[in-house]
Coordinates of C-alpha atoms in Angstrom, one line a residue:
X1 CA -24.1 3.2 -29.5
X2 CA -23.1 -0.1 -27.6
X3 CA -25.4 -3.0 -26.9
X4 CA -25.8 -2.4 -23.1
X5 CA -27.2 1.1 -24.3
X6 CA -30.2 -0.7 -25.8
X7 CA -30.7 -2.8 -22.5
X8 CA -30.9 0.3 -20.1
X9 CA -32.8 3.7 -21.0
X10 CA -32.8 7.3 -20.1
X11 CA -30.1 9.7 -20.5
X12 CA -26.1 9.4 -20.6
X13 CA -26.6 11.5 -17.2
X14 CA -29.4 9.4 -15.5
X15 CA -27.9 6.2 -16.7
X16 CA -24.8 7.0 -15.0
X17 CA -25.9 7.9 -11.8
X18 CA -28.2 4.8 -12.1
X19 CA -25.0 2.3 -13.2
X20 CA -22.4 4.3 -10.7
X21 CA -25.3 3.4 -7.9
X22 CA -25.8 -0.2 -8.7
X23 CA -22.0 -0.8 -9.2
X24 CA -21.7 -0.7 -5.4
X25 CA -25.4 -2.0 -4.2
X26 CA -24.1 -5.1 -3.1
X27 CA -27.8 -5.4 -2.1
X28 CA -28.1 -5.8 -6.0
X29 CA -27.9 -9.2 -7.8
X30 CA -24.7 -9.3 -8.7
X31 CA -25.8 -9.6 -12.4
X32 CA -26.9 -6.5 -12.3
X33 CA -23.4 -5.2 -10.8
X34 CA -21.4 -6.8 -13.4
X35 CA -23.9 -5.6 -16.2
X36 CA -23.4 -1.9 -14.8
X37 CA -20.0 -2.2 -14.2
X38 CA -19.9 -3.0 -18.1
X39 CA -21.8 -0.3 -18.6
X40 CA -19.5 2.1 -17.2
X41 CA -16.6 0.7 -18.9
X42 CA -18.1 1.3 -21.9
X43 CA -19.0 4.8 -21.1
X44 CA -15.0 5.0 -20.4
X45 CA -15.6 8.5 -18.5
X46 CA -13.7 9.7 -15.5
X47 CA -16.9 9.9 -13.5
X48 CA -17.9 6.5 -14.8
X49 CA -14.7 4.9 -13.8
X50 CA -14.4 6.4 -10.1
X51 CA -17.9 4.7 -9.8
X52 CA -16.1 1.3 -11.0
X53 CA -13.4 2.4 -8.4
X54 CA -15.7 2.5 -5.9
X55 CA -16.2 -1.2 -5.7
X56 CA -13.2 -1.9 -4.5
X57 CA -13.7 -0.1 -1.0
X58 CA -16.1 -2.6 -0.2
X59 CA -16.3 -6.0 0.8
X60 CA -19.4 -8.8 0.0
X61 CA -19.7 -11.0 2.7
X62 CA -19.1 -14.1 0.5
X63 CA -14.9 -13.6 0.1
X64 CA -14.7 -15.6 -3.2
X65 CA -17.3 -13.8 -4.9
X66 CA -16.5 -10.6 -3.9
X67 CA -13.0 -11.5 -4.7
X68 CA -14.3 -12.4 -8.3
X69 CA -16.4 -9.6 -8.9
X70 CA -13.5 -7.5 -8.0
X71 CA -11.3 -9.0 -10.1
X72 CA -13.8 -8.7 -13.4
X73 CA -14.1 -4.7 -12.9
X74 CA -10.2 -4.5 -12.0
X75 CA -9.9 -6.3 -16.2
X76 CA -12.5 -3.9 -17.4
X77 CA -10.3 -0.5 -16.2
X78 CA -6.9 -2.7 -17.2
X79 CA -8.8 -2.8 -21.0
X80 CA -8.9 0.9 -20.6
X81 CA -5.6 1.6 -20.2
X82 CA -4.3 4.9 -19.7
X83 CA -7.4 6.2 -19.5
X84 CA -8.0 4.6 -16.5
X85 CA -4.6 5.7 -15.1
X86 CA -4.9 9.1 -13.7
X87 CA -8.4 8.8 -12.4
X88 CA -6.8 5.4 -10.4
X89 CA -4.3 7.2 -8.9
X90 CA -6.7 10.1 -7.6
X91 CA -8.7 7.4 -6.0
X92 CA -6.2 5.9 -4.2
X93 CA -5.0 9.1 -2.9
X94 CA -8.4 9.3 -1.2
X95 CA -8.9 5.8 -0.1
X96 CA -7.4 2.6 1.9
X97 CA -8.1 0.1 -0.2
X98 CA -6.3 0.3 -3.0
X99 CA -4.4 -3.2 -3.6
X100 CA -6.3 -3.6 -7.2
X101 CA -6.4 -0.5 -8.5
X102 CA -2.2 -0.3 -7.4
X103 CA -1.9 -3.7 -10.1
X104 CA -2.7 -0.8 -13.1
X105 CA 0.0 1.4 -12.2
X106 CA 2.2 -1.7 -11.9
X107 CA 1.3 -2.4 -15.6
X108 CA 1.3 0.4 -17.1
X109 CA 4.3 2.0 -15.2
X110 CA 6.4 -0.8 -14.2
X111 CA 8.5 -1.3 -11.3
X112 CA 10.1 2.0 -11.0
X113 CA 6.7 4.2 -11.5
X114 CA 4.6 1.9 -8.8
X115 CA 7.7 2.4 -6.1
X116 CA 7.6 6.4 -7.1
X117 CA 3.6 6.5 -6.5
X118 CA 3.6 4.0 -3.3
X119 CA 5.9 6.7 -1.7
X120 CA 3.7 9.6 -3.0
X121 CA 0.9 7.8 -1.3
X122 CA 3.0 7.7 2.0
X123 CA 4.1 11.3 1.5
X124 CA 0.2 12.2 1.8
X125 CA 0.0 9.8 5.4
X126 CA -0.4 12.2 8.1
X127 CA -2.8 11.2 10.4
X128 CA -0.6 9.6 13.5
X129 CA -4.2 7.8 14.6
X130 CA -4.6 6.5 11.2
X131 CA -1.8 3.9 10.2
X132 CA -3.6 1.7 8.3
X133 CA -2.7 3.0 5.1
X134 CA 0.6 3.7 5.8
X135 CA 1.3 0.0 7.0
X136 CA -0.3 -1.5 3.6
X137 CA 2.1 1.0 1.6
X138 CA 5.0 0.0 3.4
X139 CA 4.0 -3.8 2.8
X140 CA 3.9 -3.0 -0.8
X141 CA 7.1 -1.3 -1.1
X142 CA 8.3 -4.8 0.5
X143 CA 7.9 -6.2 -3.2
X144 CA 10.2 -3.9 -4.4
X145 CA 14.0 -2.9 -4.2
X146 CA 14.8 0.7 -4.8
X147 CA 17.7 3.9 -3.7
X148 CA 14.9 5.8 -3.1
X149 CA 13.2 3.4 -0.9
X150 CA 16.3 3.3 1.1
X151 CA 16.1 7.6 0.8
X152 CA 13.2 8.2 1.9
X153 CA 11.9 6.0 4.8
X154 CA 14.5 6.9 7.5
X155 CA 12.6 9.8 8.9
X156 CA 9.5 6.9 9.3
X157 CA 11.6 5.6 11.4
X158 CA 10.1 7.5 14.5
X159 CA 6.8 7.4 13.2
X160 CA 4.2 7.9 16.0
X161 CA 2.9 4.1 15.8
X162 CA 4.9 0.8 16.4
X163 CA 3.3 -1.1 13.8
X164 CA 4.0 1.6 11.2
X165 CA 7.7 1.8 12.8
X166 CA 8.2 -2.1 12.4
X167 CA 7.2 -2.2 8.8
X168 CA 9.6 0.7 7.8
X169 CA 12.1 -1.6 9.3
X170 CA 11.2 -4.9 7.7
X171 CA 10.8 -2.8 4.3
X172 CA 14.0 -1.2 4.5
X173 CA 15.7 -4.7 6.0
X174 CA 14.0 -6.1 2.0
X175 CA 16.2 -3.5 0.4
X176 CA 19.3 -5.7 0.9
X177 CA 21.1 -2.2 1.1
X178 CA 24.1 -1.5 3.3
X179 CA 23.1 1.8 3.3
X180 CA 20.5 1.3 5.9
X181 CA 23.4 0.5 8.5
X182 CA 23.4 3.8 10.0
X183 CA 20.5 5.0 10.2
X184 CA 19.3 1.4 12.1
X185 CA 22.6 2.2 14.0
X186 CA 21.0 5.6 15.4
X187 CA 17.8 4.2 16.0
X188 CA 18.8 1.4 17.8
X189 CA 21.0 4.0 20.0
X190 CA 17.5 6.4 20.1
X191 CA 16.6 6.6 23.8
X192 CA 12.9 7.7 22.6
X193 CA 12.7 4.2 20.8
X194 CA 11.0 2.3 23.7
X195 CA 10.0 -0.8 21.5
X196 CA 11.9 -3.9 22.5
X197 CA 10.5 -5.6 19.6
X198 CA 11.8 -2.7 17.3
X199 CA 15.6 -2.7 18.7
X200 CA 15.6 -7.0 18.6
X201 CA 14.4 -6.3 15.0
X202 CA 17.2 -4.2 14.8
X203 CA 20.0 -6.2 16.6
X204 CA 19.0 -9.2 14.8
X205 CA 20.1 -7.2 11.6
X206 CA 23.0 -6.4 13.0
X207 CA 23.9 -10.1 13.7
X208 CA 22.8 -11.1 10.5
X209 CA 24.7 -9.1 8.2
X210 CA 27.6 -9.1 10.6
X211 CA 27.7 -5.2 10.5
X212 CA 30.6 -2.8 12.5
X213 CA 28.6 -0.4 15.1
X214 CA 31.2 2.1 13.9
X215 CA 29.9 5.9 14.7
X216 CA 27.4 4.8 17.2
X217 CA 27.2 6.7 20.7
X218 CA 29.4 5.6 23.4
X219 CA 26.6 4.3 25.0
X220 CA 24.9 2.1 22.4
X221 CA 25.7 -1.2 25.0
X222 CA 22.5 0.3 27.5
X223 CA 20.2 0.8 24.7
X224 CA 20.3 -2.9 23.4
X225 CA 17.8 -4.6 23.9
X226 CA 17.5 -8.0 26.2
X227 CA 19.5 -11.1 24.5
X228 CA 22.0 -9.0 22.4
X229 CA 25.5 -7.3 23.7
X230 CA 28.5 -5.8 22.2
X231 CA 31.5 -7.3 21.6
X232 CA 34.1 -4.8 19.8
X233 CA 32.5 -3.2 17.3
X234 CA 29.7 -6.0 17.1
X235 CA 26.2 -6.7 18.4
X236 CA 26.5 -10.5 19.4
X237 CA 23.4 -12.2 20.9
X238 CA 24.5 -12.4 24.9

């Protein structure tokens, strides 16, 4: 029996609920958050640590404390270790917020595990209203270079939302892959791409990198967007 089971009575059961409550009160001193937070990491239980997990889907109105508080529960499930893996991962399948939680899976995976789980998560994005999530993913996958980034976020290239459209380009632009030539190439020639800020993205790219239009429709010159032209096989800026 640990000390914090002296400080706070009842039964493992009514305890939890009681500690799994207060960890997210942030009505609650925040004493009393941290002490049940400890209590749960103690209690090292699946329930106990999607009640710690919980935490980080809200925000205290005072930004450094709540940035502090988060950080002390995100070392508490990083001192459990694997066992705080799985029941992580679960969590951030079913919520937004999950920059912290994301930093475990980075330590106890690596690079290669957190790019295979950040694409998971965007895998289970399907809500076209919702892009919220799928914009923080892609900014994560930012961090990293990968082949399979660069494999699977084509198709998100017609994604119903601009925003979510932009960041699939600016992650796939961080790749520093030539593979990603032709499929901008076919976006940029899309006639359902109506996003001027998208094709200059694009074009930009092009310029940049000094990349042959090679295999693009015959009429790639009308879909460019204003301030870029072909000359050859090249998009120059006009």
């Amino acid at each position: 029996m640990g000390i914090l089971d002296f400080l706070f009575g009842g039964s493992k059961e009514s305890q939890l609920k009681r500690h799994s409550k207060r960890v997210s009160n942030l009505n609650a001193q925040a004493e009393d958050r941290e002490a049940s937070a400890m209590w749960l990491a103690e209690e090292g239980s699946e329930a106990s640590i999607f009640a710690m997990l919980k935490r980080f889907s809200l925000n205290y109105e005072q930004r450094m404390k709540d940035t502090k508080e988060k950080e002390k529960i995100y070392r508490l499930l990083e001192n459990l270790g694997t066992t705080a893996l799985e029941p992580s991962k679960e969590w951030m399948r079913r919520n937004v917020n999950f920059a912290y939680p994301l930093k475990l899976v980075q330590k106890l995976e690596g690079d290669e595990g957190c790019v295979l789980f950040l694409l998971e998560l965007l895998s289970l994005e399907n809500d076209d209203f919702t892009p919220q999530k799928k914009i923080q993913i892609l900014s994560h996958l930012q961090n990293y270079a990968h082949p399979k980034i660069v494999e699977v976020l084509p198709p998100y290239l017609s994604d119903f939302n601009e925003d979510v459209r932009y960041a699939v380009i600016e992650t796939l632009i961080a790749q520093e892959d030539d593979a990603i030539r032709a499929p901008f190439l076919n976006h940029l020639a899309n006639p359902k791409e109506v996003s001027n800020r998208l094709k200059h993205r694009i074009a930009s790219h092009f310029v940049d990198k000094d990349w042959s239009t090679s295999g693009a429709p015959d009429d790639l010159k009308e879909s460019l967007p204003v301030g870029f032209t072909l000359a050859d096989d090249r998009i120059v800026e006009s």
